[in-house]
Amino acid sequence: MEKAKVTTVQNEPAAEGREAPERKPAVELIGLTKYFRSIPVNDNIDMSIYKGEILSLLGENGSGKTTLMNMLSGIYFPDAGHIRVNGKPVVINSPKDALDLHIGMIHQHFKLVDVLTAAENVVLGLNESFRLNLRSVKREVEAICQRYGFEVDPDKKVYDMSVSEKQTLEIVKVLYRGADILILDEPTAVLTPQETKRLFEVMRNMKRDGKSIVIITHKLHEVMEISDRVAVLRKGKYVGDIETAKTSPQELTDMMVGRSVSLNIERPEPHDVRECLRVEHLSVTDADGVRKLDDVSFKAYGGEILGVAGISGSGQKELLEVVAGLQGAEPGSVVIYTDRDGRTSSLIGKTPMEIKKLGVHLAFVPEDRLGMGLVGDLDIADNMLIRTYTEGGGIFVNMKKPRKLAEEIVEEFEVVTPDMLTPVRKLSGGNVQKVLVGREISGEPSLLMSAYAVRGLDINTSYTIYRLMNEQKEKGTAVIYVGEDLDVLLELCDRILVLCGGRVSGIVEGRKTTKEEVGLMMTHVGAVRAE
Amino acid sequence: MIHISKRPDFNRFTGEKKKYNRYAGMLIGVGIRLAALLLSLVVSGVVIYAITKLNPLKVYAEMVSGSFGTSRRVWVWLRDTALLLVIAVGLAPAFKMRFWNIGAEGQVLVGALATSACMIYMGSANIPTPLFLIIMAAASVLAGALWGIVPAVFKARWGTNETLFTLMMNYIAIQLTNFFIPMWEHPKGSNTVGIINAGTKAGWFPEIFGQQYLLNVLIVAVISVLMFFYLKRSKHGYEIAVVGQSENTARYAAMNVKKIIVRTTTLSGAICGLGGFLAVAGADHTVSTGTAGGRGFVAIIVAWLAKFNPIIMALISAMLVFLNKGAIAIASRFNLSNDVSDIIQGIILFFILGSEFFINYRVRITRGKEKEA
C-alpha cells in the first residue's frame, strides 16, 4: 500500500501540458489487444476513462467488455498495447498491481469469506501489520460509509448478509484499499429496483468525490439513468463513445448490434389456455432445516407465460426443482401435471426418471447452466444427448440424431463456436444458453420452465430468448419464466407470481401491474393483492 | 519478467479445416513431450556421469538391450506392459467418473489370491485348460469386483470418502495374503507360496504359437479395445462422463447416480482383479504381498496421462515398463545399486509429467521496457 502511493503521486511533466484542463483522463487504454485461442476478443482498443465520470461500457455478450476490464484490473495480461494511469505508462500484472494504482474491480461473483465479518473481509489479505487493529478498520469503514451513503454493519458476518449488502461490502472493500477508479461488472443484475436506486445514489456520491466509475450493464435504461458517457464494444472492437445526454436506447442498441433492432417485446394474447400444472400447499425445507418454500399454491396454464418475480433466493430455484423431480417436498404438498389430453399425474416424490417415464414433456432451463443443464467438457452434440441418450436399443448411443440437432441449433440460433468439437464450457455465456435453450425446446415440451434465462445475455440474444418463449406459448406450452429484470417480466408475462422469502406474495396481471407494485410485493408479503 | 498464460487450444487454425487443427495441436503436444524426453535423458546422463563416471551413451545402450536385447526380453516386456495396461484400463472408468479409486493394488491382489486358490485346490482335478482358465478368471473378477463394490456402496449410500476407503481396502488385501501364505506355503517353512503346480502346470497360461506370453497380450488387447468403445460410445460410458463432470447434471438428466457409481466402480475393481489373474496364471505362478508390486499406483499415472484413452495408455505403459526394465538392467550390468535405476526413472518421469504443464501453459519472458518509460 505504501509503495503504491509513491508510484502514483508523482507527476508526469509530459502529461500536464497535453491534456485539456477539465478533461483529464485518469486511465488511457492504448491499443489493448487480447487473444483467446487466436481469436481477438479485444482488438486494438483505445479508450479513456476520465476523472469524476461514470462511464457505461456497453456491448453484446462476447464483445469483450469483461475481458477489457480484467486487463485493467490485473486479471489478464494484454497481448499487445499498454495502459497509462494519470498519463504515466504502467504494467499491471496482478490485481494487487491494479490496486496499487488505485484501480479496483467489483466482480459479478463476490469474493468474500462467508464466516468473517464485514470489517474482517475489508482487511483480509492486506497484511498491514502483524496484529489486526480491527477497531481502527471499523472506524475507517464507518467513515467511508458516511462519506458516500453506504449502510454497512462492520460486525455483521457475511453469511448473514443479503446480496445487496454483500455488494456494498465489496465496494467498501475496494474503496478502503484506496481505489479511485472503480469497475463494476453488472452490479445491478442481482438487485431489486429499490436496491439499484440506492446503488446509483452511492455511485453519484462517489462521482462527486472525484472517483471514476466504469459500469458494465446490459440494461439500457440504467445506462441512460446513471452514466455520463457510454463506450460501446462490438465483437472485440471499440465502436465509439457518446455522451449519454446526446443519445437514446435505440441508438445505443444499434451501435452495439451493428444494425437496427426492435426493442419491443411482443406479448400475444393467450388463447386456448388449459391447466397444465397445479401446485398446492407446496412447502420445501432444505438440508439445514431452513424453510425455502412455504405453502405455495398457483396454477400454470398452457398457452400463457407465468412470470416468477422475487429477490434472488426467495425460493425460485426450489420451486422449479420440485417440479422437475430434483428436490423433495414436505408432506401435504401437491403438484399435479395435466397433459394435452387431459390426463393428470402427480409429480410429488417422483425422480426425474419416473417423471420422464410418465410421459411428461418437461423442459427445464436451470439457473446453473454448466453445473446442471449442460456438461462443460462435452461438445454440443454430446450435450444434446443428455435428454435422449437412453433412446434406441443396444448398449451404444446413437450419435446421428444429436449431431444433426446440434448442427440445427448452431445454425438456427447463430451459436458462435470455433467448430463442432469444442467443449461447451469454452463458449461464451450467451452461446452456452442458446445451446441449452435450443435443446430444451427441441423436445416439444408441454411445460417449459426457465430460471434466469437471459442472465448475462446481451440484448440481441435476450430478445431471441423472449421470442422463443413466445413461440412456445403460441404452441400451447405452459411457460414458467423466472426472471430478475422487472421491466422484462412486465412486458413479457401474462401473469406474474411474486415470491417473498419462500411465500407467495401475490399473483398479478402482467398487463395491469406496475414495477413499483411488484417491487413492493417482492419485499413485503401480501403488500398488494391483485387477484 | 516471466509471464505464464494458458496456452490457446491447439485447434488454433480455426475455420473449415478441422482435421488440420487437431493435427497441429497433436504435433505441438508430441513435440513438447519429445523435447521433455530428450532433456530428461541429458539430465540423467549428467547425473549418471557424476555418480558413476560411466559413459551415459553406453548406459542408455545397455538400457535398450536390457529391455529388448533378446526375444525373451521383448516378450517379458510385452507381458509386463500388458499387466500394467490392464490395471490402468480397469481404473479408467472409475477415474473418468471422478471416483478416486486408489485401491487397484488391493483389487489386483485379491484377484491374484482367488486365482491362486483355484490353482491350488482345483489343480489336481484335471479340468480342461480352457475351462480351468475361465473358472480362474471368473474367480479373480469376482474377488476384484467385491473389492470395488464395497467402497462404492458406502460412497453411494452414506457419502463416505472413496479415497481413504479404497486405500484401506489395500491393507485388508495385504493382510489376507499374509493369512493365506502360511496355509499355502511350499516348501514347508519357506514362508512363501512357491511356484504353484510346478510339475503339472495346471492353470498356467498355455503357449500359443510357441509363445508363452502371447495369451496375456491378447487378453489385454481385447479388454483395452472393448474399454475404448465402452467409454467412448456406450450409454454407460456417457453416463460415466456426465456423472464425473457434475452429479447435478446427471440427476437433471434423469440418471440414477448411485447405481452408476456402484456399477462403474464394480467394473473397475473386476478388471483390476483380472489383472491379478494375469499376474499369477500368466506370469508369476505364485502369489505374495508383492504380486501387485505397486502397479496399482503406477497405473493411476498411466490412466491420467492418457486422459483415459486405452490406446494411449498402451503406449505409456510400454514406456514405463521399458524404463523400469532398462534401469534394472543397467543396475545389474554396471554393478550399481538399485537406487540408481530409481533415480533415472524418477528423472525421466519428472520431465514427462512436467511437460504437461508446458503443454497446457505458455511461458513468455516479457521485457519490462514499459517500465523504463
Coordinates of N, CA and C in Angstrom, one line a residue, chain A residues 37-38 77 79 89 91 93 326 352-353 356 364 366 370-378 382-383 385-387 389-397 418-421 426 436 439-440, chain B residues 1 3 5 8-9 11-15 18 21-22 98 229-230 232-236 238-239 241-242 245-246 248-256 260 362 364 366 368 370-371 373:
Chain A
R37 N -7.5 -18.2 -27.8 CA -7.5 -19.2 -28.8 C -7.3 -18.5 -30.2
S38 N -6.4 -17.7 -30.3 CA -6.1 -17.0 -31.5 C -7.2 -16.1 -32.1
F77 N -3.4 -10.4 -18.8 CA -2.3 -9.5 -19.2 C -2.5 -9.3 -20.7
D79 N -2.0 -9.0 -24.7 CA -1.1 -9.5 -25.6 C -0.4 -8.4 -26.4
P89 N 2.8 5.6 -18.1 CA 2.6 4.2 -18.5 C 2.9 3.2 -17.4
V91 N 2.5 -1.1 -15.9 CA 2.4 -2.5 -16.2 C 1.6 -3.1 -15.1
N93 N 0.2 -6.4 -13.6 CA 0.5 -7.9 -13.7 C -0.5 -8.7 -12.8
L326 N -36.2 -32.9 -8.8 CA -34.8 -32.8 -8.3 C -34.7 -32.5 -6.8
P352 N -36.6 -37.8 -11.4 CA -36.6 -37.3 -12.8 C -36.9 -38.5 -13.8
M353 N -36.3 -39.7 -13.5 CA -36.6 -40.8 -14.4 C -38.0 -41.2 -14.4
K356 N -40.0 -38.7 -16.3 CA -39.8 -38.9 -17.8 C -40.7 -40.1 -18.2
F364 N -36.6 -27.9 -18.9 CA -36.1 -27.1 -17.8 C -34.8 -26.5 -18.1
P366 N -32.2 -24.7 -16.3 CA -31.9 -24.3 -14.9 C -31.0 -23.1 -14.8
L370 N -24.0 -24.5 -16.7 CA -22.9 -25.5 -16.9 C -22.8 -26.5 -15.7
G371 N -23.5 -26.2 -14.6 CA -23.4 -27.1 -13.4 C -24.6 -28.0 -13.4
M372 N -25.6 -27.8 -14.2 CA -26.8 -28.6 -14.1 C -27.3 -28.9 -15.5
G373 N -27.4 -27.9 -16.3 CA -28.1 -28.1 -17.6 C -27.2 -28.8 -18.7
L374 N -25.9 -28.5 -18.6 CA -25.0 -29.0 -19.6 C -23.8 -29.6 -18.9
V375 N -23.0 -30.3 -19.7 CA -21.8 -30.8 -19.3 C -20.6 -30.1 -20.0
G376 N -19.9 -29.3 -19.2 CA -19.0 -28.4 -19.8 C -17.9 -29.0 -20.7
D377 N -17.4 -30.2 -20.3 CA -16.3 -30.7 -21.1 C -16.7 -31.5 -22.3
L378 N -18.0 -31.6 -22.5 CA -18.5 -32.3 -23.7 C -18.9 -31.3 -24.8
D382 N -22.7 -34.0 -27.9 CA -22.8 -34.8 -26.7 C -23.8 -34.2 -25.7
N383 N -23.9 -32.9 -25.6 CA -24.8 -32.3 -24.7 C -26.2 -32.5 -25.2
L385 N -27.4 -35.1 -26.2 CA -27.7 -36.5 -25.7 C -28.3 -36.5 -24.3
I386 N -28.1 -35.5 -23.5 CA -28.5 -35.6 -22.1 C -29.9 -36.0 -22.0
R387 N -30.8 -35.5 -22.8 CA -32.2 -35.8 -22.7 C -32.6 -37.1 -23.4
Y389 N -30.2 -39.8 -24.4 CA -29.2 -40.9 -24.6 C -29.8 -42.3 -24.4
T390 N -30.9 -42.4 -23.6 CA -31.4 -43.8 -23.4 C -32.2 -44.3 -24.6
E391 N -32.5 -43.4 -25.5 CA -33.3 -43.8 -26.7 C -32.6 -44.9 -27.5
G392 N -33.4 -45.7 -28.2 CA -32.9 -46.7 -29.1 C -32.4 -47.9 -28.3
G393 N -32.4 -49.0 -29.0 CA -31.9 -50.2 -28.3 C -30.4 -50.3 -28.3
G394 N -29.9 -51.4 -27.7 CA -28.5 -51.7 -27.7 C -27.8 -50.9 -26.6
I395 N -26.5 -51.2 -26.5 CA -25.8 -50.6 -25.4 C -25.0 -49.4 -25.9
F396 N -25.0 -49.1 -27.2 CA -24.3 -48.0 -27.7 C -25.2 -46.8 -27.9
V397 N -24.7 -45.6 -27.8 CA -25.5 -44.4 -28.0 C -25.5 -44.2 -29.6
P418 N -16.0 -22.3 -32.4 CA -14.9 -22.5 -33.4 C -15.1 -23.7 -34.3
D419 N -15.6 -24.8 -33.7 CA -16.0 -25.9 -34.5 C -17.0 -26.8 -33.7
M420 N -17.5 -27.8 -34.3 CA -18.5 -28.6 -33.6 C -17.9 -29.5 -32.4
L421 N -16.6 -29.5 -32.4 CA -15.9 -30.4 -31.4 C -15.5 -29.6 -30.1
K426 N -16.2 -23.8 -23.2 CA -15.4 -22.8 -23.9 C -16.2 -21.8 -24.7
L436 N -28.4 -24.6 -24.6 CA -29.2 -25.2 -23.6 C -30.7 -25.0 -23.9
R439 N -31.8 -27.0 -27.0 CA -32.0 -28.4 -26.7 C -33.3 -28.6 -26.0
E440 N -33.6 -27.8 -25.0 CA -34.8 -28.0 -24.2 C -36.1 -27.8 -25.0
Chain B
M1 N 10.8 -10.4 -16.9 CA 9.7 -10.9 -16.0 C 9.1 -12.1 -16.7
H3 N 6.0 -14.5 -17.7 CA 4.6 -14.4 -17.7 C 4.0 -15.7 -18.1
S5 N 0.7 -17.9 -19.2 CA -0.7 -17.8 -19.6 C -1.1 -19.2 -20.2
P8 N -3.4 -21.4 -25.8 CA -4.6 -21.5 -26.6 C -4.8 -23.0 -27.0
D9 N -6.1 -23.3 -27.1 CA -6.3 -24.7 -27.6 C -5.6 -24.9 -28.9
N11 N -6.4 -26.3 -31.5 CA -7.1 -26.1 -32.8 C -7.0 -24.6 -33.1
R12 N -5.8 -24.1 -33.2 CA -5.7 -22.7 -33.4 C -6.0 -22.3 -34.8
F13 N -5.9 -23.2 -35.7 CA -6.2 -22.8 -37.1 C -7.7 -23.0 -37.3
T14 N -8.5 -22.2 -36.7 CA -9.9 -22.4 -36.8 C -10.4 -22.1 -38.2
G15 N -11.6 -22.6 -38.4 CA -12.1 -22.4 -39.8 C -12.6 -23.7 -40.3
K18 N -11.0 -28.5 -40.1 CA -11.0 -29.1 -38.8 C -9.9 -30.1 -38.6
N21 N -6.6 -28.7 -37.8 CA -6.5 -28.1 -36.4 C -6.0 -29.1 -35.4
R22 N -6.7 -30.3 -35.4 CA -6.4 -31.3 -34.4 C -4.9 -31.8 -34.6
R98 N -14.6 -39.5 -11.8 CA -14.0 -38.8 -10.7 C -14.2 -39.6 -9.4
F229 N -14.3 -48.6 -26.6 CA -15.7 -48.4 -27.1 C -16.7 -48.2 -26.0
Y230 N -16.4 -48.9 -24.9 CA -17.3 -48.7 -23.8 C -17.4 -47.3 -23.3
K232 N -16.2 -44.6 -25.0 CA -16.5 -43.5 -26.0 C -17.9 -43.6 -26.6
R233 N -18.4 -44.8 -26.7 CA -19.6 -44.9 -27.5 C -20.8 -45.5 -26.7
S234 N -20.6 -46.1 -25.6 CA -21.8 -46.7 -25.0 C -22.6 -45.8 -24.1
K235 N -23.8 -46.2 -23.8 CA -24.7 -45.4 -22.9 C -24.0 -45.3 -21.5
H236 N -23.5 -46.4 -21.1 CA -22.8 -46.4 -19.8 C -21.7 -45.4 -19.8
Y238 N -21.3 -42.8 -21.5 CA -21.9 -41.4 -21.5 C -22.3 -41.1 -20.1
E239 N -22.9 -42.0 -19.4 CA -23.3 -41.7 -18.0 C -22.1 -41.5 -17.1
A241 N -19.3 -40.2 -18.0 CA -18.7 -38.9 -18.3 C -19.6 -37.8 -17.7
V242 N -20.9 -38.0 -17.7 CA -21.7 -36.9 -17.1 C -21.6 -36.9 -15.6
Q245 N -18.5 -35.3 -14.4 CA -18.5 -33.8 -14.6 C -19.3 -33.1 -13.5
S246 N -20.5 -33.6 -13.3 CA -21.4 -32.9 -12.4 C -22.6 -33.9 -12.0
N248 N -25.1 -33.1 -10.4 CA -26.3 -32.3 -10.6 C -26.8 -32.5 -12.0
T249 N -25.9 -32.4 -12.9 CA -26.3 -32.6 -14.3 C -26.9 -34.0 -14.5
A250 N -26.2 -34.9 -13.9 CA -26.6 -36.3 -14.1 C -28.0 -36.5 -13.5
R251 N -28.3 -35.9 -12.4 CA -29.6 -36.0 -11.8 C -30.7 -35.3 -12.7
Y252 N -30.2 -34.2 -13.2 CA -31.1 -33.4 -14.1 C -31.4 -34.3 -15.4
A253 N -30.4 -35.1 -15.8 CA -30.6 -35.9 -17.0 C -31.4 -37.2 -16.7
A254 N -32.0 -37.3 -15.5 CA -32.7 -38.4 -15.0 C -31.8 -39.7 -14.9
M255 N -30.6 -39.5 -14.6 CA -29.7 -40.7 -14.4 C -29.8 -41.1 -12.9
N256 N -29.6 -42.4 -12.7 CA -29.6 -42.9 -11.3 C -28.1 -42.9 -10.9
I260 N -25.0 -45.8 -11.0 CA -23.9 -45.6 -11.9 C -22.6 -45.7 -11.1
R362 N 1.6 -21.5 -21.6 CA 2.7 -20.9 -22.3 C 3.5 -20.0 -21.4
R364 N 6.1 -17.0 -21.3 CA 6.8 -16.0 -22.1 C 7.6 -15.1 -21.2
T366 N 8.7 -11.6 -20.7 CA 8.4 -10.2 -21.2 C 9.4 -9.3 -20.7
G368 N 10.5 -5.8 -19.4 CA 9.8 -4.7 -18.8 C 10.2 -3.4 -19.4
E370 N 8.3 -1.1 -20.8 CA 7.4 -0.1 -20.5 C 7.7 0.6 -19.2
K371 N 8.4 -0.2 -18.3 CA 8.7 0.3 -17.0 C 9.7 1.5 -17.1
A373 N 10.0 3.7 -19.3 CA 9.5 5.0 -19.8 C 9.0 5.9 -18.8

